[in-house]
Coordinates of C-alpha atoms in Angstrom, one line a residue:
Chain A
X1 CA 95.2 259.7 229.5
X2 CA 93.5 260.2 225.9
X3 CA 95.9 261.8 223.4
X4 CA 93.9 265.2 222.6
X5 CA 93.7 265.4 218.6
X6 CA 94.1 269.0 217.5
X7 CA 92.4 270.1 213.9
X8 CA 95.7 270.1 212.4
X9 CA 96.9 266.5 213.4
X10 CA 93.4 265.4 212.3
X11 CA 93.0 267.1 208.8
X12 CA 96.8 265.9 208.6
X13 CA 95.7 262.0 209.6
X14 CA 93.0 262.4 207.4
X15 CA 94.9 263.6 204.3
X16 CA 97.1 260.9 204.9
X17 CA 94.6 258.0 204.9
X18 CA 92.6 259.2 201.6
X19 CA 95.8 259.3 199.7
X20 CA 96.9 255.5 200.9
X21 CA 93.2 254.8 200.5
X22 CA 93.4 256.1 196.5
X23 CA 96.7 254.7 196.1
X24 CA 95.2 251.4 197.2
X25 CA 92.2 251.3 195.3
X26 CA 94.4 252.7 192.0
X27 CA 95.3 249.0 190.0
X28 CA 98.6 248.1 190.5
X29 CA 99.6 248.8 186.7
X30 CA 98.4 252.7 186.5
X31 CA 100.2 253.1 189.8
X32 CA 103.1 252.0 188.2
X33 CA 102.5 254.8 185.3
X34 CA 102.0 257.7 188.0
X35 CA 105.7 256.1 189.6
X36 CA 107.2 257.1 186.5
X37 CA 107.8 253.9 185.0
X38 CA 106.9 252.8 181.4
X39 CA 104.1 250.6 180.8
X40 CA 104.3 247.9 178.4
X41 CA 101.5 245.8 176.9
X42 CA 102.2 242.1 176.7
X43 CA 100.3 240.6 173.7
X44 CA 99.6 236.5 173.7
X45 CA 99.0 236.5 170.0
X46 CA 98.1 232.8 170.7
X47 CA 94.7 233.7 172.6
X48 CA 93.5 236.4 169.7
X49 CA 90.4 234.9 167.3
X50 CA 90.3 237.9 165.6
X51 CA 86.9 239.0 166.9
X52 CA 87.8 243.0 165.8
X53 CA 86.1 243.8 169.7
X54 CA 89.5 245.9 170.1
X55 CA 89.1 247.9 166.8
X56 CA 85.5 248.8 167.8
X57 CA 85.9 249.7 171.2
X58 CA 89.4 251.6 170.3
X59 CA 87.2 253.4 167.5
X60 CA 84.5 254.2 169.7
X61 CA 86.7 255.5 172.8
X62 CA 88.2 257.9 170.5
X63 CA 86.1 259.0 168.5
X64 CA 86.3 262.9 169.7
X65 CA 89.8 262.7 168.8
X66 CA 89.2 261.3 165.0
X67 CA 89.4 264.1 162.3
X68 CA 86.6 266.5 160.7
X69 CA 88.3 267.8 158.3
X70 CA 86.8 270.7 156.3
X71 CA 86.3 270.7 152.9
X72 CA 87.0 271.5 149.7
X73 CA 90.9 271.4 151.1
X74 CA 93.0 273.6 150.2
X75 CA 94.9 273.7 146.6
X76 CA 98.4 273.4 148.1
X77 CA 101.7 274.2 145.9
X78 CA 103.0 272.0 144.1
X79 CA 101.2 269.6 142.6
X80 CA 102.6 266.9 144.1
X81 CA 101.9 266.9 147.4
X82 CA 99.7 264.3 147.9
X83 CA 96.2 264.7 149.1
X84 CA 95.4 262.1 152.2
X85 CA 91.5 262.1 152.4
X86 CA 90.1 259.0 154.7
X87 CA 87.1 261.2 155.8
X88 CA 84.5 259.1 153.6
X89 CA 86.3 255.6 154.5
X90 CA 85.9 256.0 158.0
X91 CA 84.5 252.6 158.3
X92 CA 88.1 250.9 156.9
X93 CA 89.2 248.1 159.5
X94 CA 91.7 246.5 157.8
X95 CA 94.7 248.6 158.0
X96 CA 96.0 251.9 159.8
X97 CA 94.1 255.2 158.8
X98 CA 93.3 258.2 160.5
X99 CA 89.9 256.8 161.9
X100 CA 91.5 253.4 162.8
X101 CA 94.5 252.7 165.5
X102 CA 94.4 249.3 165.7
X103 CA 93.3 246.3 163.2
X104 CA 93.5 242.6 162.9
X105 CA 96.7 241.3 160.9
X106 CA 96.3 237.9 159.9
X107 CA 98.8 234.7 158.9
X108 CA 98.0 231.3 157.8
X109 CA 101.0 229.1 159.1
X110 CA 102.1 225.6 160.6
X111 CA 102.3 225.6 164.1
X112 CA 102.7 222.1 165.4
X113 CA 102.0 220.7 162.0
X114 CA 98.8 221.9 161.3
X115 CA 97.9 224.7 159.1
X116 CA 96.5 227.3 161.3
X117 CA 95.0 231.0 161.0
X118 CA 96.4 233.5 163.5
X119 CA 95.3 236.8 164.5
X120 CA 97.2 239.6 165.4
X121 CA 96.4 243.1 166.5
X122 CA 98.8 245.6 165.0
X123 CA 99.0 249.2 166.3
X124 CA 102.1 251.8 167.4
X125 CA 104.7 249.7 168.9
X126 CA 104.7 253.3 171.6
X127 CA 108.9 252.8 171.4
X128 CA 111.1 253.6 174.4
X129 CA 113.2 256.0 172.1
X130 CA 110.7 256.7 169.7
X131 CA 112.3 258.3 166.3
X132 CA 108.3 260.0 165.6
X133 CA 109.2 261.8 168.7
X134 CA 112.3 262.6 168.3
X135 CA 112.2 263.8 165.1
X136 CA 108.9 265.9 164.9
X137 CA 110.5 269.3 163.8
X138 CA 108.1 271.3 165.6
X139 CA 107.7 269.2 169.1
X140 CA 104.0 268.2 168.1
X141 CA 104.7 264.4 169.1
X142 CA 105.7 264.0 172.5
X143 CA 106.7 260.9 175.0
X144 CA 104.2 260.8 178.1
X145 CA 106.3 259.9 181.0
X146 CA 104.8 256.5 181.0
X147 CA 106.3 255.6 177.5
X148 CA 103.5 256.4 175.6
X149 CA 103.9 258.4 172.4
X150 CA 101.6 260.6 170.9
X151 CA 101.0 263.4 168.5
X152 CA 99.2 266.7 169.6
X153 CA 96.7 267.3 166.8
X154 CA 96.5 270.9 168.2
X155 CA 100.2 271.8 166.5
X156 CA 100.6 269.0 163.7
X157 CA 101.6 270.5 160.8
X158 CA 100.9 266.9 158.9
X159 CA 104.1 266.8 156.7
X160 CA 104.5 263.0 157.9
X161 CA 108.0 262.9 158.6
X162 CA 107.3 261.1 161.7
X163 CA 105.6 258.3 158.9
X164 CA 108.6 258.5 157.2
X165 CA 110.9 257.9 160.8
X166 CA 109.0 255.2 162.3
X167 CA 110.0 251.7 161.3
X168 CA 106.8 250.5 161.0
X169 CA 105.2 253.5 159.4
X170 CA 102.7 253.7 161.7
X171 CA 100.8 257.3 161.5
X172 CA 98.7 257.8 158.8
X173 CA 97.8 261.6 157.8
X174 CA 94.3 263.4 157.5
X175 CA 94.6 266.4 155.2
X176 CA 92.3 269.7 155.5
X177 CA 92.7 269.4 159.4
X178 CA 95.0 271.1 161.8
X179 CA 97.2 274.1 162.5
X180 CA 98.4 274.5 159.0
X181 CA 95.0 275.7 158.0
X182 CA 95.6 278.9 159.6
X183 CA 99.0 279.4 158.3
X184 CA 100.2 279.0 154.8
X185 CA 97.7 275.9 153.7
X186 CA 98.7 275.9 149.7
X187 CA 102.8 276.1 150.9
X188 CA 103.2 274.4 154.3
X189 CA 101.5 271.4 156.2
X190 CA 99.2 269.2 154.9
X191 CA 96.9 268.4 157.6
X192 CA 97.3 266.2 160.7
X193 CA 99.1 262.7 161.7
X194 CA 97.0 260.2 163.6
X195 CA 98.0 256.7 165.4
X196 CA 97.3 255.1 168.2
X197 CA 97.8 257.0 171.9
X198 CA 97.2 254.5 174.3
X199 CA 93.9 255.6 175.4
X200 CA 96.1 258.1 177.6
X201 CA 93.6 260.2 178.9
X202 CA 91.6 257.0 180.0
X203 CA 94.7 255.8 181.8
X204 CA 95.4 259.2 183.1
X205 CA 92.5 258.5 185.0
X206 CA 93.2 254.6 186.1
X207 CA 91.0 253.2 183.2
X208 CA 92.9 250.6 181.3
X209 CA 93.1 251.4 177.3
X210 CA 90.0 250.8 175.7
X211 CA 91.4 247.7 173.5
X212 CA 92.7 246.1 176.9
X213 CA 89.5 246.5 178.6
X214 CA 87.1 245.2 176.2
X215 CA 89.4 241.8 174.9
X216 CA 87.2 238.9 175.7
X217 CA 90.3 236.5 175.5
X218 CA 92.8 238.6 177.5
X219 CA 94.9 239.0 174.7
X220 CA 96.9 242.0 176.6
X221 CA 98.4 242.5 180.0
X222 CA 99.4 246.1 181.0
X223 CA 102.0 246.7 183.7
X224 CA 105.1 248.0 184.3
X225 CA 108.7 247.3 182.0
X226 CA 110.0 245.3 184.7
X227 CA 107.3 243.0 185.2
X228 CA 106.1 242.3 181.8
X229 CA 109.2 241.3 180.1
X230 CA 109.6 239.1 182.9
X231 CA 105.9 237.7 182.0
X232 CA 106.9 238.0 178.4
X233 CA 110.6 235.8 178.8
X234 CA 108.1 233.2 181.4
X235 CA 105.4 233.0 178.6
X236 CA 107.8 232.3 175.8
X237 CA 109.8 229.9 177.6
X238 CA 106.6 228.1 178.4
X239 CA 105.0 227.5 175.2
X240 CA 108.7 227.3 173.5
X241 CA 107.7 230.5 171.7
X242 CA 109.3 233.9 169.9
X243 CA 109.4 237.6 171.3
X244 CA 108.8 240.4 168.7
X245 CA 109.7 244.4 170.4
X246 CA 111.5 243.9 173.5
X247 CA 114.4 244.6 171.4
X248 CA 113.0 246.3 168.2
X249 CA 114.2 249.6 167.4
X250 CA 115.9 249.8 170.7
X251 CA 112.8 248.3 172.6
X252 CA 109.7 249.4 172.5
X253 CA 107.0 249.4 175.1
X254 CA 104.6 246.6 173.3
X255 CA 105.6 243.0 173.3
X256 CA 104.5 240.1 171.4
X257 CA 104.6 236.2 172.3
X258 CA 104.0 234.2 169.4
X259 CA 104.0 230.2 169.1
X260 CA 106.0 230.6 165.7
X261 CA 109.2 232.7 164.9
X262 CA 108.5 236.4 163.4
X263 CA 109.9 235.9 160.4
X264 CA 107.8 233.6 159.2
X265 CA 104.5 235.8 160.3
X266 CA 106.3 238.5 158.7
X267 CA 106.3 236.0 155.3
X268 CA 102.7 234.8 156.1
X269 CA 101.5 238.8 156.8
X270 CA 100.1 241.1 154.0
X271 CA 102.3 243.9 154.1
X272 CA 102.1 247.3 152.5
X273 CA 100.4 251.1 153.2
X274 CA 98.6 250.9 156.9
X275 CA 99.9 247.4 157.5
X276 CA 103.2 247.0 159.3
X277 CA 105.8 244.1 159.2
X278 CA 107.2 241.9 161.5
X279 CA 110.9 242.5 160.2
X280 CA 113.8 242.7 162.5
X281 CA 114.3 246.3 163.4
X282 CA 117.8 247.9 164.4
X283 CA 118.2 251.2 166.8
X284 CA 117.1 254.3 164.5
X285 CA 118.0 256.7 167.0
X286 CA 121.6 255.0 168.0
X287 CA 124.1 256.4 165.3
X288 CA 123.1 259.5 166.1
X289 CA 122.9 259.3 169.8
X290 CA 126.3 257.7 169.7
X291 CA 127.4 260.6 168.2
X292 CA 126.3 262.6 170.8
X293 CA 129.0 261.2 172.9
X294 CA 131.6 263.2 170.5
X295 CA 129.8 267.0 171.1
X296 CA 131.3 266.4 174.5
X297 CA 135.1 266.4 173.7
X298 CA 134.3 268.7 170.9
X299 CA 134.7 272.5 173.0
X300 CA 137.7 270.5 174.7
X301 CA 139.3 270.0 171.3
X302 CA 138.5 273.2 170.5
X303 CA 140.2 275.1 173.3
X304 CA 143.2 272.3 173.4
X305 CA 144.4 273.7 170.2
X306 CA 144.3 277.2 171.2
X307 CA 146.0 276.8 174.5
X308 CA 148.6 274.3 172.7
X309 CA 149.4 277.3 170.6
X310 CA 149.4 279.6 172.9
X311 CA 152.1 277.7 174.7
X312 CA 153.8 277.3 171.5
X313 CA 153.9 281.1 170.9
X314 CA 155.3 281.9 174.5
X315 CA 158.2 279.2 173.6
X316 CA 158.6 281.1 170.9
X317 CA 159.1 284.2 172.8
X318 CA 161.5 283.2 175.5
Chain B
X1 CA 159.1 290.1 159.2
X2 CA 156.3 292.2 160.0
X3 CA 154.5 291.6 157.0
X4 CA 155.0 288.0 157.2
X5 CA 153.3 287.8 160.5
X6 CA 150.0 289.5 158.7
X7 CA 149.8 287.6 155.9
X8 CA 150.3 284.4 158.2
X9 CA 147.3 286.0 160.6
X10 CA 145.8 286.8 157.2
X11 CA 145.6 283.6 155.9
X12 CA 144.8 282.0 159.0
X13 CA 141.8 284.0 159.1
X14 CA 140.5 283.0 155.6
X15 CA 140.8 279.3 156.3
X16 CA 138.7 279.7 159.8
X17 CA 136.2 282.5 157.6
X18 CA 135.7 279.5 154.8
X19 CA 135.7 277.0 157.5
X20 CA 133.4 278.2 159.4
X21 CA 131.1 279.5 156.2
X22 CA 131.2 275.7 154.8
X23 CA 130.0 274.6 158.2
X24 CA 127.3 277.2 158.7
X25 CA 126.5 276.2 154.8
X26 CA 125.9 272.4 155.9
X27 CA 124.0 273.1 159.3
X28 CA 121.4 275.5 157.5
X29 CA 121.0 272.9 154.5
X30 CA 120.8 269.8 156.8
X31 CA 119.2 271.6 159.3
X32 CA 116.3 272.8 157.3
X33 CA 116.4 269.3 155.8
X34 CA 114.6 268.1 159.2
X35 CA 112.0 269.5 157.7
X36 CA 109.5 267.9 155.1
X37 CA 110.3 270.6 152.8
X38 CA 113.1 269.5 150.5
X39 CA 111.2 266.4 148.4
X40 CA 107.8 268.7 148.6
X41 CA 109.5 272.0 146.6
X42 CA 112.2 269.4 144.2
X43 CA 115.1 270.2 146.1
X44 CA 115.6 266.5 146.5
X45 CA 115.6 266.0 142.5
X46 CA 118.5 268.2 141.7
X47 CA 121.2 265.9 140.9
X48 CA 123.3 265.0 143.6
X49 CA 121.0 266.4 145.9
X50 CA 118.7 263.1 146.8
X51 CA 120.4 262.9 150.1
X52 CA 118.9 266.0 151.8
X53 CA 115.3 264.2 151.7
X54 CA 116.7 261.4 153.7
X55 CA 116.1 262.5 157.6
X56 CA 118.2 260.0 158.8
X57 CA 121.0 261.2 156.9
X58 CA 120.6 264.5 157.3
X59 CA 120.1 264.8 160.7
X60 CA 123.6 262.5 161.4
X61 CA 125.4 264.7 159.1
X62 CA 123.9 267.3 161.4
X63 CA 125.5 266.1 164.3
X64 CA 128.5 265.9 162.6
X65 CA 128.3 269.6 161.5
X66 CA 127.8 270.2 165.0
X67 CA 130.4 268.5 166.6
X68 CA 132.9 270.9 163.4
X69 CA 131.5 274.3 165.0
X70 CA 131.6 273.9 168.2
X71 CA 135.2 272.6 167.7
X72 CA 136.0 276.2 165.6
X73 CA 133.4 278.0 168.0
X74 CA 135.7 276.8 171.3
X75 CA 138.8 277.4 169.5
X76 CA 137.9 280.7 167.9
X77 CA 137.0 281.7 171.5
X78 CA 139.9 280.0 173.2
X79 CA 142.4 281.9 170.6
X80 CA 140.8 285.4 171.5
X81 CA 140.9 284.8 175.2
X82 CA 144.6 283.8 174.9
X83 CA 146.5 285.2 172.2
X84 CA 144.1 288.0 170.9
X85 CA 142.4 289.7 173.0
X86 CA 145.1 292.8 173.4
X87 CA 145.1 293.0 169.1
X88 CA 141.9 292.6 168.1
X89 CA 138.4 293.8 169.2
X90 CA 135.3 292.3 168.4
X91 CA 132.6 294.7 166.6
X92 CA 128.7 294.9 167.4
X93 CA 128.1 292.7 164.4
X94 CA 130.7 290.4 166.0
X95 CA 128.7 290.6 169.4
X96 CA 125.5 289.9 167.7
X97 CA 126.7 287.1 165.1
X98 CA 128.8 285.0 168.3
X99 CA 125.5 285.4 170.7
X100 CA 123.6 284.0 167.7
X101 CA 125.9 281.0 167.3
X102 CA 126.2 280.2 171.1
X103 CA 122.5 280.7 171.4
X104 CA 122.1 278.2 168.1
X105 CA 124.9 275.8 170.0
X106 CA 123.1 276.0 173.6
X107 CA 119.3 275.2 171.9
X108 CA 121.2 272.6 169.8
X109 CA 122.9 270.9 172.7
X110 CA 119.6 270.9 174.6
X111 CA 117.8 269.1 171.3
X112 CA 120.4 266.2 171.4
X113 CA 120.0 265.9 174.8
X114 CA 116.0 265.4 174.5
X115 CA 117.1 262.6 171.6
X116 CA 118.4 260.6 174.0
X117 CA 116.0 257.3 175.4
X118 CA 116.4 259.2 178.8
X119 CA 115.6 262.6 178.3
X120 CA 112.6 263.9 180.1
X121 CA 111.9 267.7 179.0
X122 CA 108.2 268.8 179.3
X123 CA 106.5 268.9 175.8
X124 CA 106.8 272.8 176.0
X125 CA 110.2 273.3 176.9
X126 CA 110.8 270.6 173.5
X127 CA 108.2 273.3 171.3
X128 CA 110.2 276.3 172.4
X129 CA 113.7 274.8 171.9
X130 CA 112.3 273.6 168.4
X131 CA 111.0 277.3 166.9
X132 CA 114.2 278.9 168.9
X133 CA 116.7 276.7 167.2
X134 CA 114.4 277.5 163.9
X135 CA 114.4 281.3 164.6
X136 CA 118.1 281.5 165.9
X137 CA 119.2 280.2 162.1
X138 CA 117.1 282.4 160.4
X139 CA 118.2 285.6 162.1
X140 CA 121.7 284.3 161.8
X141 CA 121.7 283.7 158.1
X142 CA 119.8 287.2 157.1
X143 CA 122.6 289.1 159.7
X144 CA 125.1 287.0 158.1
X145 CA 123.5 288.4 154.5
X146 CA 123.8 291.7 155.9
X147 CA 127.2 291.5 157.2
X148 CA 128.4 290.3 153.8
X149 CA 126.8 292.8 151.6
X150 CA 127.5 295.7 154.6
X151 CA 131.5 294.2 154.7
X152 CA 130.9 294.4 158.3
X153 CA 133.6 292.5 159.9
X154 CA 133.4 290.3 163.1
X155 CA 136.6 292.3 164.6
X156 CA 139.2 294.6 163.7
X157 CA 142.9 295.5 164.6
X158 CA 142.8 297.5 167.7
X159 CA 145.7 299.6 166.7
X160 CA 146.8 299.9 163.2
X161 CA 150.8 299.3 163.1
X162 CA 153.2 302.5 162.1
X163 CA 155.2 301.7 159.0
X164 CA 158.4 299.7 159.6
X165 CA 157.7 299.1 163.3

């Protein structure tokens, strides 16, 4: 006898096969994201030739997002807060700015030998604990649930603290841009912060970042923690080669493999404003945290000492 | 023997009174030091002062401040509960001043929590906790302002004592 299907049990079966069907057809790495976990990027610094296709295609996917900043800016009190104006250099590729996220670091060193030229592409490291985060005094940098960072220019106030915080100094400010323009321009704020976000609204809808997408040489693999320190450890242990931010800063959610040790890219790499090291990195965020463990037994403490003399006092009295 | 107990009680409460004002004193400077604010308007440049631009620094020894009122806070609260309670009473200003400290205490709890790796608070909730801590202080310091220049106390004696009793 045929098994009568009722509108219910249909619309129900049916609901149930498009969302296996989009759940299938998502890629295995942005399903990851929507399970919660972080995602990582795996960088074979090995494969990059330094063709700049990531800092054009990162520029052009977010280019609504860059600054237009109105001018003249405001005079702001006291003199020396520094005005940050990258609205005429737009076209700089080869450091950080506002209008760039991601550029080409190069190093000329021996590997194997021979004197060779590598290529590296340097952008936020998007940490797992991330001090920009953390310590943004007004919430405007938040953690996306699948590790990435990023700073809301909506509610930036630009006073670059989260510059200041972040080990590699990786946001670079805009000035005459942002909330503080309607608030108290000449004695608060200074504009807004800008770094890289991931492409998060392009992975938001199962597009891989735009830097990803368009690398000819596959320099970077996106996919889940587990997996791609895994790939990372594998990778390293087969070309005999270094890791640089599984463990930086208390890990951070972008890993490099590189055929020679860190510290002597970190030599070999011009350093300075809008170009970040390669130095080791300890924990920001752990003394602090570690603290934390102590607010616990603090009201404890507290209230031990009254009852303690409370006791005392009714000894007293008998 | 009387008057030994109240000068005891008295001293006691000037030691918690400075305590707690030389704790409130670092909370509000490193507090406000989580801002950008203290190199920008040469705070940072008054001798001995350097520290207070260094958010690192200022936002352990915030911590630490912390942990130092909510130690006095419990104990203060504790020592009412137990011993207190039938001596003293607390005023209005004392009702407003204590919700303003366990309010800064619960928003500041809630802020270390979201510094931890695993803290998951929607970017709202973080916005809100951020301006409430921020507002909390500010109300505190200007009732605390008033309080002092008012000599409103935060409780009084219940009952005064008769003379030789």
């Amino acid at each position: 006898m045929a098994k009568e299907i009722s509108r219910r049990s249909f619309l129900k079966g049916g609901l149930a096969a498009a969302c296996t069907l989009a759940a299938t057809s998502m890629p295995e790495w942005a399903s990851a994201a929507n399970n919660k976990q972080q995602l990582v990027t795996l960088l074979d610094i090995r494969k990059c030739i330094g063709c700049e296709a990531c800092v054009e295609a990162c520029s052009e996917a977010n280019t609504d997002k860059y600054p237009n900043p109105k001018k003249p800016f405001p005079k702001m009190y006291p003199d020396r807060v520094p005005v940050m104006d990258w609205s005429d250099k737009r076209d700089v590729t080869d450091r950080l700015t506002p209008y760039n996220w991601v550029y080409i670091q190069s190093a000329t060193v021996e590997v194997d030998g021979e004197e060779t030229e590598i290529t590296i592409p340097r952008r936020c490291m998007h940490c797992i604990n991330p001090p920009c985060v953390k310590l943004c005094p007004w919430g405007a940098a938040r953690q996306l649930s699948n590790g990435t960072s990023r700073i809301d220019s909506d509610i930036c106030m630009g006073g670059s603290k989260c510059k200041a915080v972040c080990p590699w100094h990786i946001p670079e400010r805009q000035t005459g841009v942002g909330l503080y323009l309607d608030i108290l321009p000449s004695l608060a704020g200074n504009g807004v912060m800008y770094k890289c976000d991931r492409c998060y609204n392009q992975i938001a809808d199962g597009e891989l970042p735009a830097c990803i997408e368009v690398c000819p040489e596959d320099v970077q693999t996106i996919g889940p923690r587990d997996e791609i320190i895994k790939q990372a450890h594998a990778l390293a242990k087969e070309i005999n080669g270094y890791i640089y931010g599984e463990k930086e800063n208390g890990g951070t959610n972008t890993i490099y493999v590189s055929p020679v040790p860190f510290e002597k890219l970190n030599k070999a790499i011009e350093k300075g404003k809008g170009k970040p090291h390669f130095k080791p990195v300890k924990d920001t965020m752990a003394d602090a945290n570690n603290l934390a463990a102590a607010m616990v037994f603090a009201p404890v403490a507290g209230v031990a000492a009254a009852v303690g003399k409370f006791y005392k006092m009714t000894k007293t009295d008998e | 023997m009387n008057q030994i107990h109240k000068d005891t009680r008295s001293n006691k409460r000037s030691i918690v009174r400075y305590t707690y004002l030389m704790i409130v004193l670092f909370l509000a400077l490193t507090g406000f030091g989580q801002m950008p604010i203290f190199k920008r308007y040469y705070i940072a440049d008054i001798p001995g002062l350097g520290w207070v631009a260094r958010f690192y620094v200022t936002h352990y020894m915030h911590y630490l401040f912390a942990i130092l009122l909510i130690v006095l806070t419990s104990h203060v609260i504790a020592e009412y509960l137990f011993i207190n309670r039938k001596r003293i009473k607390i005023t209005i200003s004392g009702y407003i001043r204590g919700a303003l400290v366990i309010g800064l205490v619960i928003t500041g709890v809630l802020l270390v929590i979201r510094n931890l790796a695993s803290s998951g608070f929607p970017p709202g909730f973080i916005v809100f906790l951020d301006l409430a801590h921020l507002g909390l202080v500010m109300v505190l310091l200007m009732a605390g302002l008033y309080c002092i220049i008012l000599k409103k106390k935060w409780a009084k004696e219940r009952f005064k004592m008769s003379k030789g009793v």
